[in-house]
PDB file of C-alpha atoms and ligand atoms in Angstrom:
ATOM      1  CA  UNK A   1     -24.951 -72.458 -21.682  1.00  0.00           C
ATOM      2  CA  UNK A   2     -26.555 -75.688 -22.818  1.00  0.00           C
ATOM      3  CA  UNK A   3     -24.411 -78.396 -24.430  1.00  0.00           C
ATOM      4  CA  UNK A   4     -25.655 -80.257 -27.470  1.00  0.00           C
ATOM      5  CA  UNK A   5     -23.488 -82.838 -29.203  1.00  0.00           C
ATOM      6  CA  UNK A   6     -23.077 -82.541 -32.964  1.00  0.00           C
ATOM      7  CA  UNK A   7     -23.012 -86.137 -34.175  1.00  0.00           C
ATOM      8  CA  UNK A   8     -25.105 -89.001 -35.559  1.00  0.00           C
ATOM      9  CA  UNK A   9     -23.005 -91.656 -33.785  1.00  0.00           C
ATOM     10  CA  UNK A  10     -25.339 -93.319 -31.289  1.00  0.00           C
ATOM     11  CA  UNK A  11     -22.529 -94.892 -29.210  1.00  0.00           C
ATOM     12  CA  UNK A  12     -20.898 -91.469 -28.689  1.00  0.00           C
ATOM     13  CA  UNK A  13     -24.255 -90.006 -27.645  1.00  0.00           C
ATOM     14  CA  UNK A  14     -24.879 -92.820 -25.165  1.00  0.00           C
ATOM     15  CA  UNK A  15     -21.448 -92.281 -23.603  1.00  0.00           C
ATOM     16  CA  UNK A  16     -21.957 -88.519 -23.318  1.00  0.00           C
ATOM     17  CA  UNK A  17     -25.465 -88.910 -21.926  1.00  0.00           C
ATOM     18  CA  UNK A  18     -23.943 -90.840 -19.012  1.00  0.00           C
ATOM     19  CA  UNK A  19     -21.819 -87.794 -18.064  1.00  0.00           C
ATOM     20  CA  UNK A  20     -24.924 -85.795 -17.184  1.00  0.00           C
ATOM     21  CA  UNK A  21     -23.635 -82.912 -19.324  1.00  0.00           C
ATOM     22  CA  UNK A  22     -25.743 -83.415 -22.409  1.00  0.00           C
ATOM     23  CA  UNK A  23     -28.749 -81.178 -23.093  1.00  0.00           C
ATOM     24  CA  UNK A  24     -29.501 -82.185 -26.688  1.00  0.00           C
ATOM     25  CA  UNK A  25     -28.203 -83.417 -30.058  1.00  0.00           C
ATOM     26  CA  UNK A  26     -27.821 -81.960 -33.535  1.00  0.00           C
ATOM     27  CA  UNK A  27     -27.420 -83.973 -36.715  1.00  0.00           C
ATOM     28  CA  UNK A  28     -27.170 -82.938 -40.347  1.00  0.00           C
ATOM     29  CA  UNK A  29     -27.255 -84.797 -43.680  1.00  0.00           C
ATOM     30  CA  UNK A  30     -23.443 -85.001 -43.800  1.00  0.00           C
ATOM     31  CA  UNK A  31     -23.273 -86.559 -40.314  1.00  0.00           C
ATOM     32  CA  UNK A  32     -26.013 -89.044 -41.258  1.00  0.00           C
ATOM     33  CA  UNK A  33     -24.134 -89.957 -44.461  1.00  0.00           C
ATOM     34  CA  UNK A  34     -20.937 -90.420 -42.402  1.00  0.00           C
ATOM     35  CA  UNK A  35     -22.766 -92.780 -40.007  1.00  0.00           C
ATOM     36  CA  UNK A  36     -23.790 -94.962 -42.973  1.00  0.00           C
ATOM     37  CA  UNK A  37     -27.093 -95.683 -41.191  1.00  0.00           C
ATOM     38  CA  UNK A  38     -30.819 -95.190 -41.816  1.00  0.00           C
ATOM     39  CA  UNK A  39     -31.739 -91.567 -40.939  1.00  0.00           C
ATOM     40  CA  UNK A  40     -35.080 -92.165 -39.229  1.00  0.00           C
ATOM     41  CA  UNK A  41     -33.773 -95.177 -37.312  1.00  0.00           C
ATOM     42  CA  UNK A  42     -30.808 -93.131 -36.018  1.00  0.00           C
ATOM     43  CA  UNK A  43     -33.079 -90.253 -34.933  1.00  0.00           C
ATOM     44  CA  UNK A  44     -35.421 -92.690 -33.136  1.00  0.00           C
ATOM     45  CA  UNK A  45     -32.489 -94.284 -31.288  1.00  0.00           C
ATOM     46  CA  UNK A  46     -31.047 -90.894 -30.282  1.00  0.00           C
ATOM     47  CA  UNK A  47     -34.446 -89.754 -28.989  1.00  0.00           C
ATOM     48  CA  UNK A  48     -34.606 -92.825 -26.760  1.00  0.00           C
ATOM     49  CA  UNK A  49     -31.238 -91.961 -25.222  1.00  0.00           C
ATOM     50  CA  UNK A  50     -31.626 -88.184 -24.832  1.00  0.00           C
ATOM     51  CA  UNK A  51     -34.586 -86.334 -23.319  1.00  0.00           C
ATOM     52  CA  UNK A  52     -33.561 -82.927 -24.749  1.00  0.00           C
ATOM     53  CA  UNK A  53     -34.061 -81.629 -28.304  1.00  0.00           C
ATOM     54  CA  UNK A  54     -32.726 -83.739 -31.182  1.00  0.00           C
ATOM     55  CA  UNK A  55     -32.335 -81.842 -34.467  1.00  0.00           C
ATOM     56  CA  UNK A  56     -33.279 -83.758 -37.626  1.00  0.00           C
ATOM     57  CA  UNK A  57     -32.778 -81.885 -40.904  1.00  0.00           C
ATOM     58  CA  UNK A  58     -35.209 -81.871 -43.820  1.00  0.00           C
ATOM     59  CA  UNK A  59     -33.847 -82.726 -47.280  1.00  0.00           C
ATOM     60  CA  UNK A  60     -36.468 -80.991 -49.445  1.00  0.00           C
ATOM     61  CA  UNK A  61     -35.776 -77.481 -50.722  1.00  0.00           C
ATOM     62  CA  UNK A  62     -39.376 -76.393 -51.378  1.00  0.00           C
ATOM     63  CA  UNK A  63     -41.879 -75.300 -48.726  1.00  0.00           C
ATOM     64  CA  UNK A  64     -44.398 -78.110 -49.232  1.00  0.00           C
ATOM     65  CA  UNK A  65     -41.650 -80.742 -49.223  1.00  0.00           C
ATOM     66  CA  UNK A  66     -40.060 -79.305 -46.073  1.00  0.00           C
ATOM     67  CA  UNK A  67     -43.407 -79.216 -44.284  1.00  0.00           C
ATOM     68  CA  UNK A  68     -44.259 -82.803 -45.293  1.00  0.00           C
ATOM     69  CA  UNK A  69     -40.817 -84.098 -44.258  1.00  0.00           C
ATOM     70  CA  UNK A  70     -40.758 -82.062 -41.042  1.00  0.00           C
ATOM     71  CA  UNK A  71     -44.197 -83.259 -39.962  1.00  0.00           C
ATOM     72  CA  UNK A  72     -43.136 -86.845 -40.708  1.00  0.00           C
ATOM     73  CA  UNK A  73     -39.898 -86.496 -38.708  1.00  0.00           C
ATOM     74  CA  UNK A  74     -41.719 -84.796 -35.809  1.00  0.00           C
ATOM     75  CA  UNK A  75     -43.809 -87.945 -35.386  1.00  0.00           C
ATOM     76  CA  UNK A  76     -40.719 -90.019 -34.535  1.00  0.00           C
ATOM     77  CA  UNK A  77     -40.585 -88.611 -30.974  1.00  0.00           C
ATOM     78  CA  UNK A  78     -41.778 -85.590 -29.025  1.00  0.00           C
ATOM     79  CA  UNK A  79     -38.215 -84.220 -28.678  1.00  0.00           C
ATOM     80  CA  UNK A  80     -37.485 -84.066 -32.424  1.00  0.00           C
ATOM     81  CA  UNK A  81     -36.597 -80.524 -33.540  1.00  0.00           C
ATOM     82  CA  UNK A  82     -36.943 -79.824 -37.246  1.00  0.00           C
ATOM     83  CA  UNK A  83     -33.803 -78.398 -38.802  1.00  0.00           C
ATOM     84  CA  UNK A  84     -34.429 -76.136 -41.785  1.00  0.00           C
ATOM     85  CA  UNK A  85     -32.046 -74.033 -43.908  1.00  0.00           C
ATOM     86  CA  UNK A  86     -32.341 -70.245 -43.695  1.00  0.00           C
ATOM     87  CA  UNK A  87     -33.813 -69.844 -47.198  1.00  0.00           C
ATOM     88  CA  UNK A  88     -37.082 -68.146 -48.177  1.00  0.00           C
ATOM     89  CA  UNK A  89     -38.740 -71.577 -48.389  1.00  0.00           C
ATOM     90  CA  UNK A  90     -37.130 -72.683 -45.123  1.00  0.00           C
ATOM     91  CA  UNK A  91     -38.415 -69.643 -43.282  1.00  0.00           C
ATOM     92  CA  UNK A  92     -41.954 -70.150 -44.620  1.00  0.00           C
ATOM     93  CA  UNK A  93     -41.798 -73.750 -43.397  1.00  0.00           C
ATOM     94  CA  UNK A  94     -40.406 -72.490 -40.078  1.00  0.00           C
ATOM     95  CA  UNK A  95     -43.400 -70.177 -39.667  1.00  0.00           C
ATOM     96  CA  UNK A  96     -45.714 -73.128 -40.331  1.00  0.00           C
ATOM     97  CA  UNK A  97     -43.933 -75.262 -37.732  1.00  0.00           C
ATOM     98  CA  UNK A  98     -43.915 -72.471 -35.115  1.00  0.00           C
ATOM     99  CA  UNK A  99     -47.640 -71.922 -35.665  1.00  0.00           C
ATOM    100  CA  UNK A 100     -48.192 -75.634 -35.092  1.00  0.00           C
ATOM    101  CA  UNK A 101     -46.073 -76.038 -31.963  1.00  0.00           C
ATOM    102  CA  UNK A 102     -43.237 -77.915 -33.677  1.00  0.00           C
ATOM    103  CA  UNK A 103     -39.742 -76.903 -32.522  1.00  0.00           C
ATOM    104  CA  UNK A 104     -37.312 -75.672 -35.190  1.00  0.00           C
ATOM    105  CA  UNK A 105     -33.584 -75.158 -35.666  1.00  0.00           C
ATOM    106  CA  UNK A 106     -32.836 -72.735 -38.513  1.00  0.00           C
ATOM    107  CA  UNK A 107     -29.461 -73.756 -39.861  1.00  0.00           C
ATOM    108  CA  UNK A 108     -26.664 -72.509 -42.135  1.00  0.00           C
ATOM    109  CA  UNK A 109     -26.802 -68.989 -40.660  1.00  0.00           C
ATOM    110  CA  UNK A 110     -23.888 -66.772 -41.653  1.00  0.00           C
ATOM    111  CA  UNK A 111     -25.259 -63.262 -41.055  1.00  0.00           C
ATOM    112  CA  UNK A 112     -27.080 -61.207 -38.442  1.00  0.00           C
ATOM    113  CA  UNK A 113     -29.840 -60.432 -40.955  1.00  0.00           C
ATOM    114  CA  UNK A 114     -30.508 -64.139 -41.464  1.00  0.00           C
ATOM    115  CA  UNK A 115     -30.751 -64.536 -37.682  1.00  0.00           C
ATOM    116  CA  UNK A 116     -33.193 -61.617 -37.534  1.00  0.00           C
ATOM    117  CA  UNK A 117     -35.419 -63.261 -40.162  1.00  0.00           C
ATOM    118  CA  UNK A 118     -35.366 -66.581 -38.327  1.00  0.00           C
ATOM    119  CA  UNK A 119     -36.408 -64.922 -35.053  1.00  0.00           C
ATOM    120  CA  UNK A 120     -39.268 -63.120 -36.805  1.00  0.00           C
ATOM    121  CA  UNK A 121     -40.743 -66.433 -38.013  1.00  0.00           C
ATOM    122  CA  UNK A 122     -40.519 -67.874 -34.506  1.00  0.00           C
ATOM    123  CA  UNK A 123     -37.540 -70.216 -34.842  1.00  0.00           C
ATOM    124  CA  UNK A 124     -36.778 -72.090 -31.621  1.00  0.00           C
ATOM    125  CA  UNK A 125     -33.026 -72.055 -32.403  1.00  0.00           C
ATOM    126  CA  UNK A 126     -30.802 -70.195 -34.855  1.00  0.00           C
ATOM    127  CA  UNK A 127     -27.547 -71.935 -35.786  1.00  0.00           C
ATOM    128  CA  UNK A 128     -24.713 -69.565 -36.743  1.00  0.00           C
ATOM    129  CA  UNK A 129     -21.821 -71.626 -38.156  1.00  0.00           C
ATOM    130  CA  UNK A 130     -18.744 -70.251 -36.394  1.00  0.00           C
ATOM    131  CA  UNK A 131     -16.075 -72.548 -37.843  1.00  0.00           C
ATOM    132  CA  UNK A 132     -17.132 -72.116 -41.461  1.00  0.00           C
ATOM    133  CA  UNK A 133     -16.948 -68.310 -41.053  1.00  0.00           C
ATOM    134  CA  UNK A 134     -13.498 -68.582 -39.486  1.00  0.00           C
ATOM    135  CA  UNK A 135     -12.499 -70.770 -42.471  1.00  0.00           C
ATOM    136  CA  UNK A 136     -13.020 -67.776 -44.770  1.00  0.00           C
ATOM    137  CA  UNK A 137     -11.293 -65.320 -42.414  1.00  0.00           C
ATOM    138  CA  UNK A 138     -14.484 -63.822 -40.992  1.00  0.00           C
ATOM    139  CA  UNK A 139     -15.240 -63.814 -37.283  1.00  0.00           C
ATOM    140  CA  UNK A 140     -17.831 -66.390 -36.269  1.00  0.00           C
ATOM    141  CA  UNK A 141     -17.673 -65.057 -32.729  1.00  0.00           C
ATOM    142  CA  UNK A 142     -18.498 -61.478 -33.814  1.00  0.00           C
ATOM    143  CA  UNK A 143     -21.617 -62.923 -35.453  1.00  0.00           C
ATOM    144  CA  UNK A 144     -22.677 -64.610 -32.195  1.00  0.00           C
ATOM    145  CA  UNK A 145     -22.210 -61.314 -30.309  1.00  0.00           C
ATOM    146  CA  UNK A 146     -24.160 -59.348 -32.945  1.00  0.00           C
ATOM    147  CA  UNK A 147     -27.076 -61.791 -32.853  1.00  0.00           C
ATOM    148  CA  UNK A 148     -27.060 -61.649 -29.029  1.00  0.00           C
ATOM    149  CA  UNK A 149     -27.365 -57.842 -29.160  1.00  0.00           C
ATOM    150  CA  UNK A 150     -30.157 -57.911 -31.751  1.00  0.00           C
ATOM    151  CA  UNK A 151     -32.159 -60.589 -29.958  1.00  0.00           C
ATOM    152  CA  UNK A 152     -31.804 -58.764 -26.627  1.00  0.00           C
ATOM    153  CA  UNK A 153     -32.775 -55.422 -28.218  1.00  0.00           C
ATOM    154  CA  UNK A 154     -36.122 -56.858 -29.247  1.00  0.00           C
ATOM    155  CA  UNK A 155     -36.569 -59.578 -26.603  1.00  0.00           C
ATOM    156  CA  UNK A 156     -36.660 -62.322 -29.248  1.00  0.00           C
ATOM    157  CA  UNK A 157     -36.905 -65.717 -27.581  1.00  0.00           C
ATOM    158  CA  UNK A 158     -35.104 -67.638 -30.353  1.00  0.00           C
ATOM    159  CA  UNK A 159     -32.078 -69.325 -28.778  1.00  0.00           C
ATOM    160  CA  UNK A 160     -28.610 -68.818 -30.269  1.00  0.00           C
ATOM    161  CA  UNK A 161     -27.116 -72.227 -30.991  1.00  0.00           C
ATOM    162  CA  UNK A 162     -23.406 -71.836 -31.768  1.00  0.00           C
ATOM    163  CA  UNK A 163     -22.641 -74.446 -34.450  1.00  0.00           C
ATOM    164  CA  UNK A 164     -19.687 -75.555 -36.556  1.00  0.00           C
ATOM    165  CA  UNK A 165     -17.517 -75.574 -33.451  1.00  0.00           C
ATOM    166  CA  UNK A 166     -13.990 -76.775 -34.164  1.00  0.00           C
ATOM    167  CA  UNK A 167     -11.874 -75.724 -31.172  1.00  0.00           C
ATOM    168  CA  UNK A 168     -11.929 -75.430 -27.384  1.00  0.00           C
ATOM    169  CA  UNK A 169     -11.754 -71.636 -27.738  1.00  0.00           C
ATOM    170  CA  UNK A 170     -14.907 -71.718 -29.854  1.00  0.00           C
ATOM    171  CA  UNK A 171     -16.772 -73.222 -26.884  1.00  0.00           C
ATOM    172  CA  UNK A 172     -15.564 -70.764 -24.230  1.00  0.00           C
ATOM    173  CA  UNK A 173     -15.797 -67.776 -26.591  1.00  0.00           C
ATOM    174  CA  UNK A 174     -19.367 -68.731 -27.543  1.00  0.00           C
ATOM    175  CA  UNK A 175     -20.235 -68.797 -23.827  1.00  0.00           C
ATOM    176  CA  UNK A 176     -18.553 -65.400 -23.317  1.00  0.00           C
ATOM    177  CA  UNK A 177     -20.444 -63.984 -26.312  1.00  0.00           C
ATOM    178  CA  UNK A 178     -23.805 -65.024 -24.889  1.00  0.00           C
ATOM    179  CA  UNK A 179     -24.728 -68.081 -26.974  1.00  0.00           C
ATOM    180  CA  UNK A 180     -27.575 -70.000 -25.331  1.00  0.00           C
ATOM    181  CA  UNK A 181     -26.367 -73.349 -26.642  1.00  0.00           C
ATOM    182  CA  UNK A 182     -23.219 -74.769 -28.222  1.00  0.00           C
ATOM    183  CA  UNK A 183     -23.395 -77.875 -30.361  1.00  0.00           C
ATOM    184  CA  UNK A 184     -20.031 -79.521 -30.018  1.00  0.00           C
ATOM    185  CA  UNK A 185     -18.385 -82.514 -31.714  1.00  0.00           C
ATOM    186  CA  UNK A 186     -17.700 -85.368 -29.223  1.00  0.00           C
ATOM    187  CA  UNK A 187     -13.898 -85.026 -29.519  1.00  0.00           C
ATOM    188  CA  UNK A 188     -14.035 -81.369 -28.442  1.00  0.00           C
ATOM    189  CA  UNK A 189     -16.299 -82.170 -25.468  1.00  0.00           C
ATOM    190  CA  UNK A 190     -13.764 -84.764 -24.287  1.00  0.00           C
ATOM    191  CA  UNK A 191     -10.931 -82.227 -24.619  1.00  0.00           C
ATOM    192  CA  UNK A 192     -12.803 -79.707 -22.430  1.00  0.00           C
ATOM    193  CA  UNK A 193     -11.859 -81.631 -19.291  1.00  0.00           C
ATOM    194  CA  UNK A 194      -8.155 -81.363 -19.921  1.00  0.00           C
ATOM    195  CA  UNK A 195      -5.471 -79.061 -18.541  1.00  0.00           C
ATOM    196  CA  UNK A 196      -1.823 -80.029 -18.014  1.00  0.00           C
ATOM    197  CA  UNK A 197      -1.793 -78.335 -14.599  1.00  0.00           C
ATOM    198  CA  UNK A 198      -4.758 -80.493 -13.506  1.00  0.00           C
ATOM    199  CA  UNK A 199      -2.820 -83.651 -14.458  1.00  0.00           C
ATOM    200  CA  UNK A 200       0.358 -82.414 -12.785  1.00  0.00           C
ATOM    201  CA  UNK A 201      -1.483 -81.277  -9.662  1.00  0.00           C
ATOM    202  CA  UNK A 202      -3.329 -84.571  -9.291  1.00  0.00           C
ATOM    203  CA  UNK A 203      -0.107 -86.526  -9.729  1.00  0.00           C
ATOM    204  CA  UNK A 204       1.403 -84.550  -6.819  1.00  0.00           C
ATOM    205  CA  UNK A 205      -1.644 -85.046  -4.587  1.00  0.00           C
ATOM    206  CA  UNK A 206      -1.717 -88.805  -5.271  1.00  0.00           C
ATOM    207  CA  UNK A 207       1.989 -89.117  -4.427  1.00  0.00           C
ATOM    208  CA  UNK A 208       1.751 -87.008  -1.242  1.00  0.00           C
ATOM    209  CA  UNK A 209      -1.390 -88.804  -0.071  1.00  0.00           C
ATOM    210  CA  UNK A 210       0.322 -92.185  -0.524  1.00  0.00           C
ATOM    211  CA  UNK A 211       3.229 -90.932   1.623  1.00  0.00           C
ATOM    212  CA  UNK A 212       0.831 -90.345   4.570  1.00  0.00           C
ATOM    213  CA  UNK A 213      -0.045 -94.046   4.683  1.00  0.00           C
ATOM    214  CA  UNK A 214      -3.644 -93.112   5.538  1.00  0.00           C
ATOM    215  CA  UNK A 215      -6.949 -94.289   4.038  1.00  0.00           C
ATOM    216  CA  UNK A 216     -10.243 -92.429   4.102  1.00  0.00           C
ATOM    217  CA  UNK A 217     -12.512 -95.505   4.327  1.00  0.00           C
TER     218      UNK A 217
HETATM  219  C1  LIG B   1     -24.811 -77.753 -36.844  1.00  0.00           C
HETATM  220  O1  LIG B   1     -25.939 -78.008 -36.503  1.00  0.00           O
HETATM  221  C2  LIG B   1     -24.055 -78.480 -37.852  1.00  0.00           C
HETATM  222  O2  LIG B   1     -24.470 -79.818 -37.791  1.00  0.00           O
HETATM  223  C3  LIG B   1     -22.572 -78.484 -37.624  1.00  0.00           C
HETATM  224  O3  LIG B   1     -22.238 -77.785 -36.439  1.00  0.00           O
HETATM  225  C4  LIG B   1     -21.761 -78.120 -38.811  1.00  0.00           C
HETATM  226  O4  LIG B   1     -20.412 -78.193 -38.479  1.00  0.00           O
HETATM  227  P1  LIG B   1     -19.255 -78.242 -39.587  1.00  0.00           P
HETATM  228  O5  LIG B   1     -19.077 -76.875 -40.148  1.00  0.00           O
HETATM  229  O6  LIG B   1     -18.036 -78.688 -38.817  1.00  0.00           O
HETATM  230  O7  LIG B   1     -19.691 -79.240 -40.615  1.00  0.00           O
END
């Protein structure tokens, strides 16, 4: 499973890039607003740090506006992926982008039917929002599994990008359910390393090694 980071904070992205774990980045208008920075400048900086896809979301709600904004954003760097909502206008714009070789991330997906529509217009990624479904007592993970089955049934090449990830279990469950990608907030990525038995085990090894009085170099 590929790891994208879900943030518009350039310093966090730079730090994660250095781990060698990062395959791409997703942003959204809320994350850009939280950063307090200029959208296009942030996207340009992220694209210089990361070679993989960087999702930049259109703001327009009509087809022509989405196409104009998407084409403008796509010029920032070759790894910009245009993020579009799964609306009738968004899917028309998605079809236009797929026909013109521009990568797309269809966002705000909450149902298997929406994912089916996105695949039919050639979306590069579909983003089911796991956490927001869990928030209303529906199973985000069941949605990932359903989309996996549908896409495999028809050999759709659209990649399932598990989004709105809030917990460590969301990451491992998305991998178990066959998501191609998970976009994860930085804090959750950092927590993925941790296990109390790793800390305890290492403490014991360090102590026992010191008692040998040896050195490797
Ligand atoms: C995905 O691309 C979105 O940016 C993001 O995962 C939404 O997460 P949230 O539901 O925590 O806002």
